[in-house]
Coordinates of C-alpha atoms in Angstrom, one line a residue:
X1253 CA -9.5 -74.0 94.5
X1254 CA -10.6 -77.6 93.9
X1255 CA -14.1 -78.4 92.6
X1256 CA -15.8 -81.7 93.1
X1257 CA -19.2 -82.6 91.7
X1258 CA -20.8 -86.0 92.5
X1259 CA -23.7 -86.4 90.2
X1260 CA -26.4 -89.0 90.2
X1261 CA -26.7 -90.7 86.8
X1262 CA -30.1 -91.7 85.7
X1263 CA -31.8 -89.1 87.9
X1264 CA -34.0 -87.5 85.2
X1265 CA -35.2 -90.8 83.8
X1266 CA -35.8 -92.1 87.3
X1267 CA -37.9 -89.0 88.3
X1268 CA -39.9 -88.9 85.0
X1269 CA -40.5 -92.7 85.1
X1270 CA -41.9 -92.4 88.6
X1271 CA -43.8 -89.0 88.2
X1272 CA -46.9 -90.6 89.7
X1273 CA -44.9 -91.5 92.8
X1274 CA -42.8 -88.3 93.3
X1275 CA -42.5 -88.6 97.1
X1276 CA -41.2 -92.1 97.0
X1277 CA -38.8 -91.3 94.2
X1278 CA -37.5 -88.2 95.9
X1279 CA -37.0 -90.1 99.2
X1280 CA -34.6 -92.5 97.4
X1281 CA -32.7 -89.5 96.0
X1282 CA -32.6 -87.8 99.4
X1283 CA -31.2 -91.0 101.0
X1284 CA -28.4 -91.2 98.4
X1285 CA -27.5 -87.5 98.7
X1286 CA -27.4 -87.8 102.5
X1287 CA -25.1 -90.8 102.3
X1288 CA -22.7 -88.8 100.3
X1289 CA -22.9 -85.8 102.6
X1290 CA -22.1 -88.0 105.5
X1291 CA -19.0 -89.3 103.7
X1292 CA -17.7 -85.7 103.2
X1293 CA -14.5 -84.8 105.1
X1294 CA -12.9 -81.4 105.7
X1295 CA -11.4 -79.6 103.8
X1296 CA -14.2 -80.3 101.3
X1297 CA -17.1 -77.9 101.8
X1298 CA -20.6 -77.8 100.3
X1299 CA -21.3 -74.9 98.0
X1300 CA -24.7 -76.0 96.9
X1301 CA -27.1 -79.0 96.4
X1302 CA -28.2 -79.0 92.8
X1303 CA -31.1 -81.5 92.7
X1304 CA -29.2 -84.6 91.6
X1305 CA -25.7 -83.3 92.4
X1306 CA -23.5 -81.8 95.1
X1307 CA -21.2 -79.0 94.3
X1308 CA -18.2 -79.2 96.7
X1309 CA -15.0 -77.2 96.9
X1310 CA -11.8 -77.1 98.8
X1311 CA -9.6 -74.0 99.2
X1312 CA -5.9 -74.4 99.0
X1313 CA -4.9 -72.1 101.9
X1314 CA -1.2 -72.7 101.5
X1315 CA 1.0 -75.2 99.7
X1316 CA 2.2 -76.6 103.1
X1317 CA -1.3 -77.1 104.4
X1318 CA -2.6 -78.6 101.0
X1319 CA 0.3 -81.1 101.1
X1320 CA -1.3 -82.4 104.3
X1321 CA -4.8 -82.3 103.1
X1322 CA -4.7 -83.6 99.5
X1323 CA -4.5 -87.3 100.4
X1324 CA -7.7 -86.8 102.6
X1325 CA -9.4 -85.1 99.7
X1326 CA -8.6 -87.9 97.2
X1327 CA -9.7 -90.5 99.7
X1328 CA -13.0 -88.7 100.4
X1329 CA -13.7 -88.4 96.7
X1330 CA -13.4 -92.2 96.3
X1331 CA -15.4 -92.8 99.5
X1332 CA -18.4 -91.0 97.9
X1333 CA -18.7 -93.9 95.5
X1334 CA -18.5 -96.5 98.3
X1335 CA -21.1 -94.6 100.4
X1336 CA -23.5 -94.2 97.4
X1337 CA -23.5 -97.9 96.4
X1338 CA -23.6 -99.0 100.0
X1339 CA -26.8 -97.0 100.4
X1340 CA -28.2 -98.5 97.2
X1341 CA -27.6 -101.9 98.7
X1342 CA -29.2 -100.9 102.0
X1343 CA -32.3 -99.4 100.3
X1344 CA -32.7 -102.6 98.2
X1345 CA -32.5 -104.8 101.3
X1346 CA -34.4 -102.8 103.9
X1347 CA -36.8 -100.5 102.0
X1348 CA -38.1 -102.8 99.3
X1349 CA -41.9 -102.7 99.3
X1350 CA -42.6 -104.1 95.9
X1351 CA -43.5 -100.7 94.3
X1352 CA -42.1 -99.6 91.0
X1353 CA -39.8 -97.1 92.7
X1354 CA -38.1 -99.7 94.8
X1355 CA -37.7 -102.0 91.9
X1356 CA -35.9 -99.3 90.0
X1357 CA -33.4 -98.2 92.6
X1358 CA -30.5 -100.2 91.1
X1359 CA -30.7 -98.3 87.9
X1360 CA -29.2 -95.2 89.6
X1361 CA -25.5 -94.6 89.5
X1362 CA -22.9 -92.0 90.3
X1363 CA -20.3 -90.1 88.4
X1364 CA -17.9 -87.6 89.8
X1365 CA -16.0 -84.8 88.1
X1366 CA -13.0 -83.1 89.7
X1367 CA -11.4 -79.9 88.4
X1368 CA -9.1 -77.2 89.8
X1369 CA -8.9 -73.6 89.0
X1370 CA -9.9 -70.1 90.2
X1371 CA -13.2 -69.5 91.9
X1372 CA -14.7 -66.3 93.3
X1373 CA -16.5 -66.6 96.6
X1374 CA -19.5 -64.3 96.6
X1375 CA -22.2 -63.7 99.2
X1376 CA -25.8 -62.9 98.2
X1377 CA -28.1 -62.3 101.1
X1378 CA -27.6 -65.4 103.3
X1379 CA -26.1 -67.5 100.6
X1380 CA -22.4 -68.0 99.6
X1381 CA -21.8 -68.9 96.0
X1382 CA -18.7 -69.7 93.9
X1383 CA -18.4 -68.2 90.5
X1384 CA -15.9 -68.1 87.7
X1385 CA -14.8 -69.7 84.4
X1386 CA -13.4 -72.8 86.1
X1387 CA -16.7 -73.4 87.9
X1388 CA -18.4 -73.3 84.5
X1389 CA -15.8 -75.7 83.1
X1390 CA -16.3 -78.1 86.0
X1391 CA -20.1 -78.3 85.3
X1392 CA -19.6 -78.5 81.6
X1393 CA -17.4 -81.6 82.0
X1394 CA -20.4 -83.5 83.3
X1395 CA -21.8 -83.3 79.7
X1396 CA -19.3 -85.8 78.2
X1397 CA -19.6 -88.9 76.0
X1398 CA -19.0 -91.4 78.8
X1399 CA -21.6 -93.6 80.4
X1400 CA -21.6 -95.8 83.4
X1401 CA -20.1 -95.0 86.8
X1402 CA -16.8 -93.2 86.7
X1403 CA -14.4 -90.7 88.3
X1404 CA -13.3 -88.1 85.8
X1405 CA -10.4 -85.9 86.9
X1406 CA -8.8 -83.1 84.9
X1407 CA -5.0 -83.3 84.5
X1408 CA -4.6 -80.2 86.7
X1409 CA -6.8 -81.6 89.4
X1410 CA -5.1 -85.0 89.3
X1411 CA -1.7 -83.4 89.8
X1412 CA -3.1 -81.3 92.7
X1413 CA -4.5 -84.4 94.5
X1414 CA -2.8 -87.6 95.8
X1415 CA -4.9 -90.4 94.4
X1416 CA -3.5 -93.8 95.5
X1417 CA -2.4 -96.2 92.7
X1418 CA -2.6 -93.7 89.8
X1419 CA -2.2 -96.7 87.4
X1420 CA -5.9 -97.2 87.8
X1421 CA -6.6 -94.1 85.7
X1422 CA -6.2 -93.8 82.0
X1423 CA -6.0 -90.6 79.9
X1424 CA -8.9 -89.4 77.7
X1425 CA -9.8 -86.1 76.1
X1426 CA -12.7 -84.5 74.4
X1427 CA -13.4 -81.3 72.5
X1428 CA -16.3 -79.0 73.4
X1429 CA -17.8 -76.5 71.1
X1430 CA -15.4 -73.6 70.6
X1431 CA -13.0 -74.9 73.3
X1432 CA -9.7 -76.7 73.1
X1433 CA -9.4 -80.3 74.0
X1434 CA -9.8 -81.1 77.7
X1435 CA -7.4 -83.6 79.0
X1436 CA -8.8 -86.0 81.7
X1437 CA -7.9 -89.1 83.6
X1438 CA -10.7 -91.5 84.0
X1439 CA -11.2 -94.4 86.4
X1440 CA -14.1 -96.9 86.2
X1441 CA -16.1 -97.7 89.3
X1442 CA -17.4 -101.2 90.2
X1443 CA -21.1 -100.7 91.0
X1444 CA -21.1 -103.7 93.3
X1445 CA -19.0 -102.1 96.0
X1446 CA -18.2 -98.5 94.8
X1447 CA -14.5 -99.2 94.5
X1448 CA -12.3 -98.0 91.7
X1449 CA -11.6 -101.0 89.5
X1450 CA -8.0 -102.2 90.0
X1451 CA -7.1 -101.7 86.4
X1452 CA -8.7 -101.5 82.9
X1453 CA -7.3 -101.2 79.5
X1454 CA -7.6 -97.9 77.5
X1455 CA -9.9 -99.5 75.0
X1456 CA -12.5 -99.8 77.9
X1457 CA -13.0 -96.1 77.4
X1458 CA -14.4 -96.7 73.9
X1459 CA -17.0 -99.1 75.4
X1460 CA -18.0 -96.3 77.9
X1461 CA -18.7 -93.8 75.1
X1462 CA -22.3 -93.6 74.0
X1463 CA -23.2 -94.4 70.5

């Protein structure tokens, strides 16, 4: 099973900064989330909406079928960035009213984590959930030392997908408490158009790490 989590960076600061204008602030977040949902393609499915993030998954029904689907999955993941930043630009051009919320839209960004592993589909009342250690790991990877807008793909997930031009990704790894080092591949996103930057040197990673 493949897990994909698009997460809006700067969400907490944005909502707290505009706590006196919660409806306007949430309207911006809703528009951005809807833009990403509209960019979703099968076989990716929505498991849950988590405030500032989507939790998506794709089931590998068979190796033969996945061979046909993995390029679509990789393209959809990259399209989430394009849809997000296109909506940022649309909001700034058409919804600007001079309020504090509108003036702060450009501070929002998106990061996406992709992981693969085992997940257990469970049904509770009318809701279907996905549980398991790899689900926990996917969410934990959001808490990393990187900043900015980026696509973080674990090595196993990268091997499972067919991302075009793999030279755009560089390796990186971090250690979490009590856990072995996680090996990732990271691509930097251009916030002007949502496209993966054509290339960047490994030392760029160091600039992305928070002090």
